[in-house]
Short mmCIF file of C-alpha atoms in Angstrom, two decimals:
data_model
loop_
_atom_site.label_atom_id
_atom_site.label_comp_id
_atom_site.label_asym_id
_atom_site.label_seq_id
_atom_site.Cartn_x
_atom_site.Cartn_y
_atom_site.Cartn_z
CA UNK K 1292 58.64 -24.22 -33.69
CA UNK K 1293 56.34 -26.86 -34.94
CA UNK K 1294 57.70 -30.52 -36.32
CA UNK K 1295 56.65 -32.86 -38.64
CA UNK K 1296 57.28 -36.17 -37.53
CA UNK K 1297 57.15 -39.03 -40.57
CA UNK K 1298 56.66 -42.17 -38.41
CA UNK K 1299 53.27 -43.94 -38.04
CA UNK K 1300 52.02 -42.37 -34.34
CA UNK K 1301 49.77 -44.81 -31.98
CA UNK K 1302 46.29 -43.06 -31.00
CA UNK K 1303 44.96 -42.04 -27.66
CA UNK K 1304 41.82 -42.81 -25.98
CA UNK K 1305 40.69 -43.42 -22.18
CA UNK K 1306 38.29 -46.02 -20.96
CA UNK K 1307 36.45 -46.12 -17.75
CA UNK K 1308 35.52 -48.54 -15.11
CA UNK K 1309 32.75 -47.13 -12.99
CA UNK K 1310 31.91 -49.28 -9.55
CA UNK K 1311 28.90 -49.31 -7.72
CA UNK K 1312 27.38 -50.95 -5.30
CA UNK K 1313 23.62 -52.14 -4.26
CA UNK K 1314 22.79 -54.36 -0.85
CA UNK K 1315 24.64 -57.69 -2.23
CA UNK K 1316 26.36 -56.77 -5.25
CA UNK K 1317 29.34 -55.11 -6.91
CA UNK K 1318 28.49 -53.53 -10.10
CA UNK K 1319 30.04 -51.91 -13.32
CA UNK K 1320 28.45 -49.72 -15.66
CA UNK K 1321 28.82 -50.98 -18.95
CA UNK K 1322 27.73 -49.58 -22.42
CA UNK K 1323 26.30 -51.36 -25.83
CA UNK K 1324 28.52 -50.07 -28.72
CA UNK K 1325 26.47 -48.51 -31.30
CA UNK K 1326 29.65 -48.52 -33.83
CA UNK K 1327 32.17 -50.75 -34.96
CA UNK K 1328 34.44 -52.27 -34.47
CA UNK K 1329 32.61 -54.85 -31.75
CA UNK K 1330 28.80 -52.98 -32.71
CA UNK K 1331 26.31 -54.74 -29.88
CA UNK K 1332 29.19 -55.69 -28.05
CA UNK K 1333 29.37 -54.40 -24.65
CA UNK K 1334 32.51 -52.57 -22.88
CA UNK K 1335 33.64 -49.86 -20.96
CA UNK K 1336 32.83 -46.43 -21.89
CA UNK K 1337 35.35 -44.50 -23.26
CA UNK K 1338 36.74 -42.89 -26.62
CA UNK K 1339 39.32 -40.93 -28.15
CA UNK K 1340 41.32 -38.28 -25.96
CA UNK K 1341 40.39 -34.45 -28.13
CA UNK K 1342 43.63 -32.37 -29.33
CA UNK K 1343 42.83 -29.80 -26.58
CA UNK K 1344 41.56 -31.66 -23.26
CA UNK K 1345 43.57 -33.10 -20.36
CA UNK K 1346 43.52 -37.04 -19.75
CA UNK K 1347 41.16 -36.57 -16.83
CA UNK K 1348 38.63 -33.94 -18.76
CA UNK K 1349 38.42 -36.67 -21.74
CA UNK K 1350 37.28 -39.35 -18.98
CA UNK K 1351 34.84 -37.28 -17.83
CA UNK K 1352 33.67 -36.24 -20.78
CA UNK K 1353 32.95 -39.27 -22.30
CA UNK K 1354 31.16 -41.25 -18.86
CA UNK K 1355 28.95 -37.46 -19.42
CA UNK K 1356 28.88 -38.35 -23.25
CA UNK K 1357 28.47 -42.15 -23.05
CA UNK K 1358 26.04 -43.24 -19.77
CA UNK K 1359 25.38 -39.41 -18.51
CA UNK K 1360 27.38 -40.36 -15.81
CA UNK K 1361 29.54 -37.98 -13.19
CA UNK K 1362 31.66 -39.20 -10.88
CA UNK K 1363 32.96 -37.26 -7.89
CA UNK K 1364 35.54 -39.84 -7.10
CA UNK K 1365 37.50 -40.84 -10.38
CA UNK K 1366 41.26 -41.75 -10.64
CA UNK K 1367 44.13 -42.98 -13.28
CA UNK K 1368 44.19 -46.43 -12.84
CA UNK K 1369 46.89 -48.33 -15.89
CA UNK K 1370 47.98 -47.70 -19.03
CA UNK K 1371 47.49 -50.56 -21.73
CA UNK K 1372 49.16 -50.57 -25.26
CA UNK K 1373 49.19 -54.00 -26.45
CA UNK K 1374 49.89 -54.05 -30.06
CA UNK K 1375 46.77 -55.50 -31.39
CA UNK K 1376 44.25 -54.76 -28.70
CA UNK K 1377 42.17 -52.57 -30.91
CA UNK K 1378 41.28 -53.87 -34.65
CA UNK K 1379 41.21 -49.73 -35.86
CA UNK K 1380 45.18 -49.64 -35.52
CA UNK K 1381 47.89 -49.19 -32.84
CA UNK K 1382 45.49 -47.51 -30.08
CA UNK K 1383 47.08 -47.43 -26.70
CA UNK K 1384 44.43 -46.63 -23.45
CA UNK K 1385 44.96 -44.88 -20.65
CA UNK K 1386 42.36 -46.55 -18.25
CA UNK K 1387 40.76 -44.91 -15.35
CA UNK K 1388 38.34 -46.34 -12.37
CA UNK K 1389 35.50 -43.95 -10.73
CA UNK K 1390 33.18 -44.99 -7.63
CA UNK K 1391 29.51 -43.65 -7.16
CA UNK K 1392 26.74 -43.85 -5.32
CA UNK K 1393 24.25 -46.41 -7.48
CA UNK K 1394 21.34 -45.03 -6.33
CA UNK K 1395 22.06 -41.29 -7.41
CA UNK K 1396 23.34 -42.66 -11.04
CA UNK K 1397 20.66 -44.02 -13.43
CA UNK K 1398 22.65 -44.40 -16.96
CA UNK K 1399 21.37 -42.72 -19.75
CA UNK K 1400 22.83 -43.97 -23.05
CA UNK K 1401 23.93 -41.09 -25.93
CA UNK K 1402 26.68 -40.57 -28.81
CA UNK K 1403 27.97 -43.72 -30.08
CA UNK K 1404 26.68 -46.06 -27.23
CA UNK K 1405 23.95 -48.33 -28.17
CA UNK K 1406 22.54 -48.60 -24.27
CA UNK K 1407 24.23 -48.48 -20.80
CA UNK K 1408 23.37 -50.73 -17.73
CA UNK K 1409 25.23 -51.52 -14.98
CA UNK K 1410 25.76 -55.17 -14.27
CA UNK K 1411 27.25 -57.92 -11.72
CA UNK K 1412 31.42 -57.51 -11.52
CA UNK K 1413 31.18 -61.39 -11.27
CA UNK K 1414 28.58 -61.84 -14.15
CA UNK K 1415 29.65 -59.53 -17.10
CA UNK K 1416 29.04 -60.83 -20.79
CA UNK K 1417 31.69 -60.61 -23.23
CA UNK K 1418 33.84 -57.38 -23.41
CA UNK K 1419 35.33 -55.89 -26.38
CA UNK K 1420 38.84 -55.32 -27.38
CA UNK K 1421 40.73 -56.34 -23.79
CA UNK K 1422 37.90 -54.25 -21.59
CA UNK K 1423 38.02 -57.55 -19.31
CA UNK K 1424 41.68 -56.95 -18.45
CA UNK K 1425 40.74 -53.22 -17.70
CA UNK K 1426 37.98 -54.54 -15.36
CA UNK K 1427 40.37 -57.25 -13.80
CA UNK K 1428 42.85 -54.70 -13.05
CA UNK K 1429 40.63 -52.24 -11.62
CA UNK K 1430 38.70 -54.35 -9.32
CA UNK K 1431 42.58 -55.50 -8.10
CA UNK K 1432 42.81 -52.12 -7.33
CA UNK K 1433 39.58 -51.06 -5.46
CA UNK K 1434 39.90 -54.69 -3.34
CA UNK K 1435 43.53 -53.29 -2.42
CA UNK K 1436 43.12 -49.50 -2.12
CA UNK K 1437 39.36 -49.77 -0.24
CA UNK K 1438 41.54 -51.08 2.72
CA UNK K 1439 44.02 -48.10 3.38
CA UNK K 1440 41.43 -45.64 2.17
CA UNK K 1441 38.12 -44.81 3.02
CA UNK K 1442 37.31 -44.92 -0.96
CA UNK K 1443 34.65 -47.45 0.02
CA UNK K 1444 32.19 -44.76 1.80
CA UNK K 1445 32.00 -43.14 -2.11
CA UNK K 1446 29.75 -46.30 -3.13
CA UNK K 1447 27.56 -45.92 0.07
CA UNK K 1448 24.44 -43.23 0.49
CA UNK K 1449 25.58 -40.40 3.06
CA UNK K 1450 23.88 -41.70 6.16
CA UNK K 1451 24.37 -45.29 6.36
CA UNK K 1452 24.36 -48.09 8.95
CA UNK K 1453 27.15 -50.17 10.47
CA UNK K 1454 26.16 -53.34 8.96
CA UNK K 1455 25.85 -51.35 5.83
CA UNK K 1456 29.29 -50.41 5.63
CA UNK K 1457 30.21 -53.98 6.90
CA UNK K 1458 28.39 -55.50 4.03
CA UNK K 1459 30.67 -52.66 1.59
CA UNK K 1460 34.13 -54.91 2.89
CA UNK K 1461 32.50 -58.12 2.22
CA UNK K 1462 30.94 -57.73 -1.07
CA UNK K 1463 34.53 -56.29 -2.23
CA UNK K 1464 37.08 -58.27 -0.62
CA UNK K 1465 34.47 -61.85 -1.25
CA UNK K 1466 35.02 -62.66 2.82
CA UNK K 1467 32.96 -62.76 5.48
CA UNK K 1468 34.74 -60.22 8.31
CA UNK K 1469 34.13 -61.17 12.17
CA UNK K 1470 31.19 -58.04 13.29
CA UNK K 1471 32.45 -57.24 16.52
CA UNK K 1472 36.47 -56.59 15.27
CA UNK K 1473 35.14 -54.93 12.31
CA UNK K 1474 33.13 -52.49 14.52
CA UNK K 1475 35.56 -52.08 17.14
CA UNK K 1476 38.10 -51.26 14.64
CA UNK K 1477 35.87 -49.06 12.56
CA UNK K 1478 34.28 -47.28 15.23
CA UNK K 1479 37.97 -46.87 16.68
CA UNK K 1480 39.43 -44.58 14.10
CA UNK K 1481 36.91 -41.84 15.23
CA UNK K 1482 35.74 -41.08 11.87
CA UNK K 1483 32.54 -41.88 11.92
CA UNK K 1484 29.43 -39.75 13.25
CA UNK K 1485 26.98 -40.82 15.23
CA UNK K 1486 23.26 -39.14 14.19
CA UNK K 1487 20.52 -39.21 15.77
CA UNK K 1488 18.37 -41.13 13.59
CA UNK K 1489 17.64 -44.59 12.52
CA UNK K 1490 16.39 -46.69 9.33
CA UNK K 1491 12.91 -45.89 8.23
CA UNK K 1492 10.72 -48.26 6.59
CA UNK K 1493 12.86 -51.57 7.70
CA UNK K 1494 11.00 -55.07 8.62
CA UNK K 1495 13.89 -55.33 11.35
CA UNK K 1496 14.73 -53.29 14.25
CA UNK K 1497 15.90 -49.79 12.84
CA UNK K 1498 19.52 -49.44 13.08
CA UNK K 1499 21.39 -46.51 14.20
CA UNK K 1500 22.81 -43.98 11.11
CA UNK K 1501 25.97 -42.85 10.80
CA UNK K 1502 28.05 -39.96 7.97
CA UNK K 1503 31.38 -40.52 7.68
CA UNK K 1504 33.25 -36.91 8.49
CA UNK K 1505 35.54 -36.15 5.45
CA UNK K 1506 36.58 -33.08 6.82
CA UNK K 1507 38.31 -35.04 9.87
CA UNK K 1508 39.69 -37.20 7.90
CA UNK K 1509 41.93 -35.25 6.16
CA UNK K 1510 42.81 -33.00 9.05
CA UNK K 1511 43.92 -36.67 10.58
CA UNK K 1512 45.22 -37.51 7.31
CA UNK K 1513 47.59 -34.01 6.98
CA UNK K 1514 48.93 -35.44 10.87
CA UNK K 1515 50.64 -38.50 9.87
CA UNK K 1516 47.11 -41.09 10.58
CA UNK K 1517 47.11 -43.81 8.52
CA UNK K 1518 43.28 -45.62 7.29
CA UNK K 1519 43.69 -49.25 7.80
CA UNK K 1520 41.08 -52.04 7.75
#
């Protein structure tokens, strides 16, 4: 049995904070709305949730719509329904936060987005509708969750080095971490494998590679072991 229901209904959409990460920087992919309300204005990419798709398969679809993006690593990060945050009406946001590898996405903008670019988590410009308290919220989140899961190893390339990986902590937790407990901790957990190859095309001496071995993790992970950094 279908209902009617009389009472002005709030809308649905999803917006998306995408992290990535180059040698000394955090990043976010932002796009240029094309539209109003806030045309030129730069935000998150996101949109109205479709009649017939899931939460998650709207995200996806519009980072794939927006910025030609695809994340293998995206999660439901807050919901925000502040009367007022959106100028088209009562439009509450179900806000979601992906990590990728920078150098495997170049943004490509499409539909309604002006342009797409991926800039500095500490040097955005001005976000529309409350897109900064989306961003604010979701970097909370990767600074706290990156340290009792191995999300961080999403934003680096599948071989990497230690100081690499080092260099992943620091840029998102804005510290400096002691090199020898970081490595003896790190190198501890038994997660990481050793290959037999080094860095090509460095100035410096070429460091050793390592791949971080999912598959052990979560066999670990399904025994009780607990990530902690």
């Amino acid at each position: 049995m279908s209902y009617t229901y009389e009472y002005p209904r709030p809308a649905l959409t999803v917006d998306c904070v995408v992290f990535g990460l180059d040698d000394e920087d955090l990043k976010v992919l932002l796009i240029r709305r094309g539209v109003e309300p806030f045309a030129g204005r730069w935000a998150l990419p996101g949109g109205f949730v479709r009649m017939e798709e899931s939460l998650d398969d709207a995200a996806r679809r519009e980072l794939d719509e927006e910025a030609g993006i695809r994340p293998n690593h995206l999660e439901q990060l807050y919901t925000f329904g502040a009367p007022g945050r959106d100028p088209r009406g009562r439009v509450v946001t179900v806000a979601y936060f992906a990590l990728v590898k920078l150098s495997d996405h170049v943004p490509h903008a499409a539909t309604d987005a002006r342009d797409a670019a991926w800039f500095s988590v500490w040097d955005t410009p001005k976000l529309a509708f409350d897109h900064v308290d989306v961003l604010g919220t979701a970097l909370q989140r990767l600074k706290g969750k990156v340290r009792y899961q191995p999300i961080g190893f999403e934003l680096l390339p599948p071989k990497f080095t230690l100081t690499q990986l080092q260099r992943l902590y620091e840029v998102i937790l804005e510290r400096e971490l002691d090199k020898r407990n970081f490595r003896k901790k790190i190198l501890a957990m038994d997660l990481l494998e050793e290959l037999d190859e080094v860095e090509q095309d460095v100035s410096h001496r070429a460091a050793r590679l390592y791949r971080f071995d999912h598959k052990k993790y979560k066999q670990l992970e399904k025994a009780g072991f607990n990530f902690e950094l």
